[in-house]
Short mmCIF file of C-alpha atoms and ligand atoms in Angstrom, two decimals:
data_model
loop_
_atom_site.label_atom_id
_atom_site.label_comp_id
_atom_site.label_asym_id
_atom_site.label_seq_id
_atom_site.Cartn_x
_atom_site.Cartn_y
_atom_site.Cartn_z
CA MET A 174 89.26 144.92 81.54
CA LYS A 175 89.31 143.97 77.90
CA PHE A 176 86.22 142.61 76.20
CA GLY A 177 86.63 140.69 72.93
CA GLY A 178 84.39 140.69 69.89
CA THR A 179 82.20 137.82 71.03
CA SER A 180 81.48 139.55 74.35
CA VAL A 181 79.68 142.41 72.61
CA ALA A 182 77.76 140.70 69.81
CA ASP A 183 74.24 141.66 70.88
CA GLY A 184 72.28 143.62 73.46
CA ALA A 185 72.20 140.70 75.90
CA SER A 186 75.98 140.24 75.81
CA VAL A 187 76.66 143.96 76.17
CA SER A 188 74.38 143.97 79.17
CA ARG A 189 76.50 141.17 80.68
CA VAL A 190 79.57 143.29 80.06
CA VAL A 191 77.94 146.19 81.90
CA ASP A 192 76.98 143.85 84.79
CA ILE A 193 80.59 142.73 85.13
CA VAL A 194 82.02 146.24 85.05
CA GLU A 195 79.29 147.64 87.30
CA SER A 196 79.81 145.08 90.03
CA CYS A 197 83.57 145.65 90.03
CA HIS A 198 83.18 149.44 89.92
CA SER A 199 80.51 149.62 92.59
CA ALA A 200 82.74 147.54 94.89
CA GLY A 201 85.06 150.53 94.94
CA ASN A 202 87.48 149.58 92.17
CA GLU A 203 88.68 151.87 89.42
CA VAL A 204 88.14 150.28 86.02
CA ALA A 205 89.37 151.15 82.54
CA VAL A 206 87.76 149.22 79.71
CA VAL A 207 89.30 148.25 76.37
CA VAL A 208 87.02 146.93 73.64
CA SER A 209 87.72 145.30 70.32
CA ALA A 210 85.49 145.23 67.27
CA GLN A 211 82.34 143.16 67.07
CA ARG A 212 83.21 139.66 65.88
CA GLY A 213 84.03 139.48 62.19
CA VAL A 214 83.99 143.23 61.54
CA THR A 215 87.77 143.58 61.26
CA ASP A 216 87.88 140.70 58.76
CA GLN A 217 85.13 142.38 56.73
CA LEU A 218 86.97 145.69 56.72
CA ILE A 219 90.16 144.02 55.51
CA THR A 220 88.36 142.14 52.73
CA MET A 221 86.42 145.21 51.63
CA ALA A 222 89.45 147.50 51.51
CA THR A 223 91.57 144.92 49.67
CA GLU A 224 88.88 144.24 47.07
CA LEU A 225 88.25 147.91 46.43
CA ALA A 226 91.91 148.52 45.70
CA ASN A 227 91.98 145.68 43.18
CA ASN A 228 88.54 145.87 41.61
CA THR A 229 86.66 148.05 39.20
CA ASP A 230 83.43 147.42 41.05
CA SER A 231 82.59 149.59 44.04
CA SER A 232 78.95 148.58 44.41
CA GLY A 233 79.78 146.67 47.62
CA ILE A 234 80.48 149.82 49.65
CA GLU A 235 76.93 150.89 50.28
CA PRO A 236 75.53 147.53 51.43
CA PHE A 237 78.60 147.08 53.62
CA ILE A 238 78.16 150.44 55.34
CA ASN A 239 74.51 149.65 55.75
CA SER A 240 75.21 146.29 57.35
CA LEU A 241 77.49 148.01 59.88
CA ARG A 242 74.78 150.60 60.53
CA ILE A 243 72.16 147.91 61.20
CA ARG A 244 74.43 145.78 63.31
CA HIS A 245 75.67 148.53 65.60
CA GLY A 246 72.33 150.34 65.63
CA LYS A 247 70.61 147.21 66.88
CA VAL A 248 73.01 146.66 69.77
CA LEU A 249 72.86 150.36 70.62
CA LEU A 250 69.09 150.30 70.80
CA GLU A 251 69.07 147.10 72.85
CA SER A 252 71.64 148.24 75.37
CA ALA A 253 71.39 152.07 75.53
CA GLU A 254 67.92 153.07 74.48
CA ASP A 255 68.06 156.54 76.02
CA TYR A 256 71.26 157.34 74.15
CA ALA A 257 70.23 155.85 70.82
CA ASP A 258 69.70 159.22 69.12
CA GLU A 259 72.70 161.04 70.53
CA VAL A 260 75.13 158.17 69.96
CA GLY A 261 73.41 157.24 66.70
CA ILE A 262 74.67 160.55 65.30
CA LEU A 263 78.24 159.70 66.31
CA VAL A 264 77.90 156.27 64.69
CA GLU A 265 76.70 157.96 61.49
CA GLU A 266 79.71 160.28 61.55
CA GLN A 267 82.04 157.29 61.74
CA LEU A 268 80.19 155.49 58.96
CA CYS A 269 80.34 158.57 56.75
CA ASN A 270 84.05 158.87 57.39
CA LEU A 271 84.57 155.19 56.58
CA GLU A 272 82.50 155.41 53.41
CA ASN A 273 84.58 158.35 52.18
CA ILE A 274 87.85 156.54 52.75
CA LEU A 275 86.61 153.37 51.08
CA ASN A 276 85.57 155.43 48.06
CA ALA A 277 89.00 157.06 48.02
CA VAL A 278 90.70 153.66 48.08
CA HIS A 279 88.55 152.60 45.16
CA ASN A 280 89.09 155.78 43.15
CA LEU A 281 92.84 155.57 43.60
CA ARG A 282 92.94 151.75 43.37
CA GLU A 283 95.55 152.04 46.06
CA LEU A 284 95.66 150.70 49.58
CA THR A 285 98.81 151.79 51.39
CA PRO A 286 99.72 150.17 54.74
CA ARG A 287 98.87 153.51 56.33
CA SER A 288 95.36 153.76 54.89
CA ARG A 289 94.75 150.07 55.51
CA ASP A 290 95.58 150.54 59.19
CA TYR A 291 93.26 153.50 59.48
CA ILE A 292 90.40 151.63 57.80
CA ILE A 293 90.67 148.49 59.90
CA THR A 294 90.29 150.43 63.16
CA PHE A 295 86.67 151.24 62.37
CA GLY A 296 85.36 148.11 64.06
CA GLU A 297 86.76 149.40 67.35
CA ARG A 298 85.63 152.97 66.63
CA LEU A 299 82.02 151.89 66.18
CA ASN A 300 81.89 149.35 68.95
CA SER A 301 83.38 151.59 71.63
CA LEU A 302 80.61 154.15 71.06
CA VAL A 303 77.98 151.49 71.71
CA VAL A 304 79.64 150.01 74.80
CA SER A 305 80.28 153.41 76.37
CA ALA A 306 76.63 154.37 75.82
CA ALA A 307 75.55 151.14 77.53
CA PHE A 308 77.54 152.16 80.63
CA ARG A 309 75.86 155.54 80.69
CA GLN A 310 72.46 153.90 80.31
CA ARG A 311 73.21 152.15 83.62
CA GLY A 312 74.27 155.38 85.26
CA ILE A 313 78.01 154.88 84.97
CA PRO A 314 79.66 158.01 83.51
CA SER A 315 81.78 157.03 80.53
CA GLU A 316 83.56 158.50 77.53
CA THR A 317 85.36 156.90 74.59
CA LEU A 318 89.02 157.36 73.77
CA ASP A 319 90.75 156.06 70.68
CA GLY A 320 94.07 154.29 71.22
CA CYS A 321 95.97 157.40 70.25
CA GLU A 322 94.01 159.69 72.58
CA ALA A 323 94.55 157.19 75.37
CA GLY A 324 98.29 157.69 74.93
CA ILE A 325 99.49 154.59 73.06
CA VAL A 326 102.48 155.76 71.01
CA THR A 327 103.85 153.11 68.68
CA THR A 328 106.58 152.25 66.21
CA PRO A 329 105.61 153.18 62.64
CA ASN A 330 105.41 149.60 61.31
CA HIS A 331 101.84 149.39 60.14
CA GLY A 332 99.94 146.23 60.90
CA GLU A 333 102.35 145.09 63.63
CA ALA A 334 103.16 148.23 65.57
CA MET A 335 104.69 148.05 69.05
CA ALA A 336 104.15 150.40 71.96
CA LEU A 337 107.01 152.77 72.77
CA PRO A 338 108.11 153.57 76.35
CA GLN A 339 106.81 157.15 76.18
CA SER A 340 103.27 155.71 76.11
CA GLU A 341 103.39 155.08 79.84
CA GLU A 342 103.48 158.70 80.91
CA LYS A 343 100.93 159.73 78.30
CA ILE A 344 98.48 157.03 79.36
CA GLN A 345 98.88 157.99 83.01
CA LYS A 346 98.21 161.64 82.20
CA ARG A 347 95.20 160.97 80.03
CA VAL A 348 93.50 157.94 81.57
CA LEU A 349 94.27 158.08 85.30
CA PRO A 350 92.26 161.27 85.98
CA LEU A 351 89.17 159.69 84.38
CA LEU A 352 89.10 156.68 86.68
CA ALA A 353 87.95 158.38 89.86
CA ASP A 354 84.41 158.92 88.70
CA SER A 355 83.97 157.28 85.34
CA VAL A 356 84.74 154.17 83.31
CA PRO A 357 86.54 155.18 80.11
CA VAL A 358 86.07 152.92 77.10
CA ILE A 359 89.28 152.73 75.09
CA MET A 360 89.38 151.44 71.53
CA GLY A 361 91.72 148.47 71.39
CA PHE A 362 93.97 147.35 68.54
CA MET A 363 95.24 150.83 67.67
CA GLY A 364 97.71 153.49 68.59
CA CYS A 365 99.56 156.16 66.66
CA THR A 366 103.10 157.20 65.89
CA ASP A 367 104.60 160.24 67.60
CA LYS A 368 103.46 162.16 64.52
CA GLY A 369 99.86 161.10 65.07
CA VAL A 370 99.64 158.55 62.21
CA VAL A 371 97.19 155.78 63.14
CA THR A 372 98.77 152.32 63.51
CA THR A 373 97.41 148.89 64.44
CA LEU A 374 99.01 146.44 66.83
CA GLY A 375 98.53 143.18 64.88
CA ARG A 376 95.51 140.90 64.72
CA SER A 377 93.97 140.29 68.15
CA GLY A 378 95.79 143.44 69.22
CA SER A 379 93.17 144.57 71.75
CA ASP A 380 94.70 142.16 74.26
CA TYR A 381 97.97 143.99 73.77
CA SER A 382 96.20 147.37 74.18
CA ALA A 383 94.76 146.19 77.49
CA ALA A 384 98.16 145.06 78.69
CA ILE A 385 99.86 148.31 77.67
CA ILE A 386 97.21 150.37 79.44
CA GLY A 387 97.00 148.11 82.50
CA ALA A 388 100.78 148.20 82.90
CA ALA A 389 100.96 151.97 82.45
CA LEU A 390 98.28 152.44 85.12
CA ASP A 391 99.99 149.99 87.49
CA ALA A 392 96.74 148.06 87.61
CA ASP A 393 96.18 145.43 90.27
CA GLU A 394 94.93 143.08 87.58
CA ILE A 395 94.48 142.91 83.85
CA LEU A 396 91.34 141.00 82.92
CA ILE A 397 90.84 139.55 79.46
CA TRP A 398 87.15 138.70 79.07
CA THR A 399 86.39 136.29 76.24
CA ASP A 400 83.97 133.53 75.21
CA VAL A 401 85.65 130.53 76.86
CA ASP A 402 86.31 129.82 80.55
CA GLY A 403 90.02 130.55 80.32
CA ILE A 404 93.18 129.36 78.63
CA MET A 405 92.68 125.72 77.79
CA THR A 406 94.97 122.75 77.29
CA SER A 407 94.34 123.12 73.56
CA ASP A 408 92.00 124.88 71.15
CA PRO A 409 88.55 123.62 72.21
CA ARG A 410 87.39 123.68 68.59
CA LEU A 411 90.03 121.10 67.79
CA ILE A 412 90.03 119.13 71.06
CA PRO A 413 86.49 119.08 72.47
CA ASP A 414 87.62 117.69 75.84
CA ALA A 415 90.26 120.40 76.32
CA ARG A 416 90.32 121.59 79.93
CA VAL A 417 90.71 125.05 81.47
CA ILE A 418 94.17 125.61 82.97
CA PRO A 419 93.75 127.25 86.42
CA SER A 420 97.20 128.81 86.59
CA ILE A 421 99.87 129.32 83.97
CA SER A 422 103.10 131.31 83.76
CA TYR A 423 103.82 134.36 81.63
CA LEU A 424 106.42 132.40 79.69
CA GLU A 425 104.09 129.52 78.98
CA VAL A 426 101.39 131.84 77.64
CA MET A 427 103.94 133.65 75.50
CA GLU A 428 104.96 130.37 73.90
CA LEU A 429 101.36 129.29 73.37
CA SER A 430 100.22 132.52 71.80
CA TYR A 431 103.34 132.81 69.70
CA PHE A 432 102.52 129.43 68.21
CA GLY A 433 99.01 130.37 67.32
CA ALA A 434 96.76 129.78 70.34
CA LYS A 435 94.18 132.38 69.60
CA VAL A 436 93.36 133.19 73.21
CA MET A 437 95.86 136.03 73.47
CA HIS A 438 98.00 138.31 71.39
CA PRO A 439 101.64 137.17 71.72
CA ARG A 440 102.95 140.55 72.83
CA SER A 441 100.27 141.11 75.42
CA ILE A 442 102.17 139.35 78.18
CA GLU A 443 105.32 141.44 78.17
CA PRO A 444 103.93 144.71 79.58
CA ALA A 445 102.25 142.77 82.40
CA MET A 446 105.33 140.67 83.08
CA ASN A 447 107.57 143.73 83.32
CA LYS A 448 105.41 145.03 86.13
CA ASN A 449 104.46 141.71 87.65
CA ILE A 450 100.76 142.33 87.11
CA ILE A 451 98.46 139.34 87.30
CA VAL A 452 96.53 138.68 84.10
CA ARG A 453 93.25 136.80 84.32
CA VAL A 454 91.41 135.27 81.39
CA LYS A 455 87.70 134.88 82.13
CA ASN A 456 84.43 134.11 80.39
CA THR A 457 81.96 136.98 79.90
CA PHE A 458 79.19 134.39 79.67
CA ASN A 459 80.25 132.52 82.82
CA PRO A 460 81.83 135.13 85.12
CA ASP A 461 81.64 132.95 88.23
CA HIS A 462 84.14 130.52 86.77
CA PRO A 463 87.57 131.37 88.23
CA GLY A 464 89.17 131.33 84.74
CA THR A 465 92.92 131.22 84.22
CA THR A 466 95.40 133.22 86.25
CA ILE A 467 98.64 134.15 84.53
CA VAL A 468 101.48 134.76 86.97
CA ARG A 469 105.25 134.71 87.13
CA GLY A 470 105.16 131.06 88.06
CA GLU A 471 107.96 130.27 90.49
CA ARG A 472 105.97 127.30 91.72
CA ARG A 473 107.15 123.97 90.31
CA ASP A 474 104.40 122.39 88.33
CA THR A 475 103.27 118.87 88.87
CA ARG A 476 102.41 118.65 85.23
CA VAL A 477 105.17 118.21 82.72
CA VAL A 478 103.18 119.32 79.69
CA LYS A 479 100.49 121.92 80.16
CA ALA A 480 99.11 122.82 76.78
CA LEU A 481 99.40 122.19 73.06
CA THR A 482 98.82 124.38 70.10
CA TYR A 483 99.38 124.29 66.41
CA ILE A 484 99.75 126.81 63.67
CA GLU A 485 98.64 125.99 60.15
CA LYS A 486 99.80 128.77 57.92
CA VAL A 487 103.53 128.20 57.99
CA ALA A 488 106.17 127.15 55.50
CA MET A 489 109.37 125.23 56.05
CA VAL A 490 112.52 126.55 54.39
CA ASN A 491 115.39 124.16 53.90
CA ILE A 492 118.84 125.55 53.16
CA CYS A 493 121.53 123.04 52.31
CA GLY A 494 124.95 122.62 50.80
CA ALA A 495 128.23 120.96 51.82
CA GLN A 496 129.96 124.31 51.42
CA MET A 497 128.20 125.47 54.60
CA ILE A 498 130.19 123.03 56.73
CA GLY A 499 132.65 124.74 59.04
CA ARG A 500 132.24 128.05 57.30
CA PRO A 501 131.65 130.90 59.73
CA GLY A 502 129.18 133.57 58.74
CA VAL A 503 126.69 131.44 56.81
CA ALA A 504 124.03 131.70 59.52
CA LYS A 505 124.70 135.41 59.78
CA ALA A 506 124.23 135.84 56.03
CA ILE A 507 120.99 133.82 56.09
CA PHE A 508 119.44 135.75 58.94
CA SER A 509 120.49 139.16 57.72
CA GLN A 510 119.04 138.44 54.25
CA LEU A 511 115.77 137.50 55.93
CA ALA A 512 115.82 140.41 58.37
CA ASP A 513 116.42 142.86 55.50
CA ARG A 514 113.17 141.67 53.96
CA ASP A 515 111.26 141.67 57.27
CA VAL A 516 110.82 137.91 57.29
CA ASN A 517 110.01 136.67 60.76
CA VAL A 518 111.67 133.33 61.56
CA MET A 519 109.50 131.24 63.88
CA MET A 520 111.65 128.15 64.32
CA ILE A 521 115.25 127.23 63.56
CA SER A 522 117.05 123.93 63.47
CA GLN A 523 120.51 122.98 62.29
CA GLY A 524 121.84 119.49 61.83
CA SER A 525 125.16 118.75 63.55
CA SER A 526 126.74 118.09 60.16
CA GLU A 527 126.09 121.79 59.49
CA ALA A 528 125.15 120.83 55.93
CA ASN A 529 121.65 122.12 56.34
CA ILE A 530 119.62 124.67 58.24
CA THR A 531 115.85 124.46 58.40
CA LEU A 532 113.62 127.40 59.25
CA VAL A 533 109.91 127.91 59.69
CA VAL A 534 108.34 131.15 58.51
CA GLU A 535 104.80 132.37 58.09
CA GLU A 536 103.24 130.98 54.91
CA SER A 537 102.65 134.50 53.59
CA GLN A 538 106.40 135.14 53.77
CA GLU A 539 107.51 131.97 51.99
CA GLU A 540 108.15 133.60 48.63
CA THR A 541 109.98 136.57 50.10
CA ALA A 542 112.15 134.19 52.12
CA ARG A 543 112.97 132.10 49.05
CA GLU A 544 113.85 135.19 47.02
CA ALA A 545 115.98 136.62 49.80
CA LEU A 546 117.96 133.40 50.16
CA SER A 547 118.42 132.83 46.44
CA ALA A 548 121.03 135.60 46.61
CA LEU A 549 123.15 133.27 48.75
CA VAL A 550 122.80 130.48 46.19
CA ARG A 551 124.04 132.86 43.50
CA GLN A 552 127.00 133.79 45.68
CA GLY A 553 127.81 130.09 46.12
CA MET A 554 127.43 130.29 49.87
CA VAL A 555 124.71 127.63 49.92
CA ARG A 556 123.79 125.05 47.30
CA GLN A 557 120.03 124.94 47.39
CA VAL A 558 117.00 126.53 49.02
CA THR A 559 113.74 124.59 48.97
CA THR A 560 110.43 125.35 50.63
CA ASN A 561 107.39 123.37 51.64
CA ARG A 562 103.99 124.87 52.40
CA ASP A 563 102.19 121.63 53.10
CA VAL A 564 103.24 121.68 56.75
CA CYS A 565 102.14 122.90 60.15
CA ALA A 566 103.95 123.55 63.41
CA VAL A 567 102.89 122.04 66.71
CA ALA A 568 104.09 123.39 70.06
CA VAL A 569 104.15 121.44 73.29
CA VAL A 570 104.30 123.87 76.21
CA GLY A 571 104.95 123.42 79.92
CA SER A 572 107.52 124.81 82.33
CA GLY A 573 107.60 121.39 84.00
CA MET A 574 109.44 120.07 80.96
CA ALA A 575 112.61 121.80 82.08
CA GLY A 576 114.59 119.09 83.76
CA ALA A 577 111.92 116.38 83.37
CA LYS A 578 113.82 113.59 81.71
CA GLY A 579 112.35 111.76 78.77
CA THR A 580 109.66 114.24 77.73
CA GLY A 581 111.03 114.43 74.20
CA GLY A 582 111.13 110.65 74.05
CA ARG A 583 107.52 110.43 75.12
CA ILE A 584 106.38 113.00 72.59
CA PHE A 585 108.10 111.46 69.61
CA THR A 586 107.36 107.86 70.57
CA ALA A 587 103.65 108.68 70.82
CA LEU A 588 103.74 110.39 67.43
CA GLY A 589 105.71 107.52 65.89
CA ASN A 590 103.21 105.00 67.24
CA GLY A 591 100.48 107.08 65.64
CA GLY A 592 102.28 106.87 62.30
CA ILE A 593 103.07 110.56 62.18
CA ASN A 594 106.26 111.61 60.48
CA VAL A 595 108.08 114.49 62.20
CA MET A 596 109.90 116.70 59.69
CA MET A 597 111.72 119.10 62.01
CA ILE A 598 112.19 119.58 65.74
CA SER A 599 113.19 122.59 67.78
CA GLN A 600 113.53 123.18 71.49
CA GLY A 601 114.08 126.57 73.03
CA SER A 602 116.78 126.80 75.68
CA SER A 603 114.15 127.87 78.22
CA GLU A 604 112.81 124.32 77.80
CA VAL A 605 109.28 125.65 78.19
CA ASN A 606 108.49 124.55 74.69
CA ILE A 607 109.27 121.73 72.29
CA SER A 608 107.97 122.43 68.83
CA PHE A 609 107.98 120.33 65.69
CA VAL A 610 106.76 120.33 62.12
CA VAL A 611 104.52 117.70 60.54
CA ARG A 612 102.54 117.48 57.32
CA GLN A 613 99.55 119.80 57.36
CA GLU A 614 97.06 116.93 57.32
CA ASP A 615 98.74 115.32 60.35
CA GLY A 616 98.55 118.46 62.56
CA PRO A 617 95.19 117.97 64.27
CA ARG A 618 95.88 114.27 64.86
CA ALA A 619 99.31 115.04 66.33
CA VAL A 620 97.68 117.41 68.83
CA ARG A 621 95.03 114.80 69.69
CA ILE A 622 97.64 112.07 70.24
CA LEU A 623 99.72 114.26 72.58
CA HIS A 624 96.67 115.56 74.45
CA ASP A 625 95.91 111.91 75.28
CA GLU A 626 99.52 110.94 75.92
CA PHE A 627 99.89 113.63 78.61
CA HIS A 628 96.35 113.12 79.99
CA LEU A 629 95.54 116.78 79.51
CA SER A 630 91.77 116.26 79.77
CA GLU A 631 92.15 114.98 83.33
CA GLU A 632 91.76 117.32 86.29
CA ASP A 633 94.87 118.40 88.18
CA ASP A 634 95.40 116.23 91.22
CA GLU A 635 96.70 119.14 93.32
P1 ADP B 702 88.04 137.45 71.67
O1 ADP B 702 87.06 138.00 70.68
O2 ADP B 702 87.48 137.40 73.05
O3 ADP B 702 89.38 138.10 71.60
P2 ADP B 702 89.15 135.18 70.27
O4 ADP B 702 88.29 134.51 69.26
O5 ADP B 702 90.25 136.07 69.79
O6 ADP B 702 88.19 135.93 71.29
O7 ADP B 702 89.84 134.10 71.23
C1 ADP B 702 89.05 133.18 71.94
C2 ADP B 702 88.99 131.87 71.20
O8 ADP B 702 90.29 131.30 71.11
C3 ADP B 702 88.17 130.80 71.89
O9 ADP B 702 86.83 130.89 71.53
C4 ADP B 702 88.83 129.51 71.42
O10 ADP B 702 88.06 128.92 70.39
C5 ADP B 702 90.17 129.92 70.82
N1 ADP B 702 91.32 129.22 71.37
C6 ADP B 702 92.37 128.73 70.68
N2 ADP B 702 93.25 128.14 71.46
C7 ADP B 702 92.79 128.24 72.73
C8 ADP B 702 93.27 127.82 74.01
N3 ADP B 702 94.42 127.16 74.17
N4 ADP B 702 92.51 128.14 75.09
C9 ADP B 702 91.35 128.79 74.97
N5 ADP B 702 90.84 129.21 73.79
C10 ADP B 702 91.55 128.94 72.67
N1 LIG B 703 89.53 143.64 66.07
C1 LIG B 703 90.92 143.26 65.97
C2 LIG B 703 91.07 141.94 65.26
O1 LIG B 703 90.08 141.33 64.86
C3 LIG B 703 91.61 143.27 67.30
C4 LIG B 703 91.10 142.28 68.31
O2 LIG B 703 90.09 141.60 68.08
O3 LIG B 703 91.70 142.19 69.37
O4 LIG B 703 92.16 141.48 65.06
MG1 MG B 704 91.19 137.82 70.53
#
């Protein structure tokens, strides 16, 4: 079971978390728990570390440490009174450690990817102490393990590390023996390299931690507990009448999360899918709601389109030139230039004239992409590379689209009728997803129009 930041914000929510775990555990199930940081703490750590590396002023450190002390101390007292002193000392140790590293970052004016990763795991380090104490307060034996202790061995790419196969055996060795008579609380979002260097798994990475651990333990189920009733037809903050999807396939969730739906980390499906483990997304604040079940999904869906999502911070890269026509190797050159600079390409489209290729990359990688491709302009391989940041990508997801004639027509007619100009289109060969690019300001309205067009607010008639 993984509990997100909103599930552990105060004593009352932590006590709900303990209720949920207790009722599952006392029914005879073995439970391992993964927790992420309290909401907003990871963002604060990132901001603080970045500012300290760039600023002469370090006066923010003390109030920041103090705010973490107050915040975690309060939840600790509310949910594990008897352990407040004992665990309070451990919290202080973590805070002292954090304060020292933040001072070091400031003194050196240097924040390497390695130190950044270490710093941003402190939200999980603090929170896991509190949650584990709350279990003990209820009489459930519990200890905390950081991601590395739990056995998650990762690639060394800081900020986006991936679990390596050797993790499985390590997790089994370390975590399995604890399950018989305790509920271990594992810090999400982090692992370490085989040399023991701390890494993080990407933002929202605790979902991925839960999947890695659940898969390694051959769990019956992986439960992602959050603050909404399940995976919804669209982001409920954007579409207030978005509806909970009862059942969705691994592939569909992968597409949704890849395109920005914040409910789950994009890589968190793969470990579960490899072992065919059911993933459930449920609401900590409404545990009786059945939530969303994520399964392999052989069943043909009655719905053509299941969910919509959009991602704001992207940039479109347009590469053109008549010299590209009929010339083998241009695409190879483009993608290897980008790969050499670690630019992740999210969408690709090529006109049949071959005179242009359009790509979508993360906004933060726009400049790197432009620089990388300018080498090809200098070599005369392409004529021009232009970029546009004023765009967003929308993804329409549903396995029912495969083979359903006219879905594309419906999508683009509805958008056209709404006066929205589509700048680029891409469809994966799995046909689970049609994605397109529109002007940034048109994004929310495009999602609204399609949510209505495919009647996504209406209940399933199955
Ligand atoms: P947690 O702290 O539990 O990991 P997150 O904030 O990371 O929670 O993710 C849950 C939030 O994701 C919800 O509160 C919701 O606003 C947002 N969200 C975005 N897209 C969707 C979607 N398609 N279905 C459900 N929630 C979504
Ligand atoms: N705390 C981390 C983040 O904010 C990981 C997570 O929430 O899953 O990205
Ligand atoms: Mg999350």
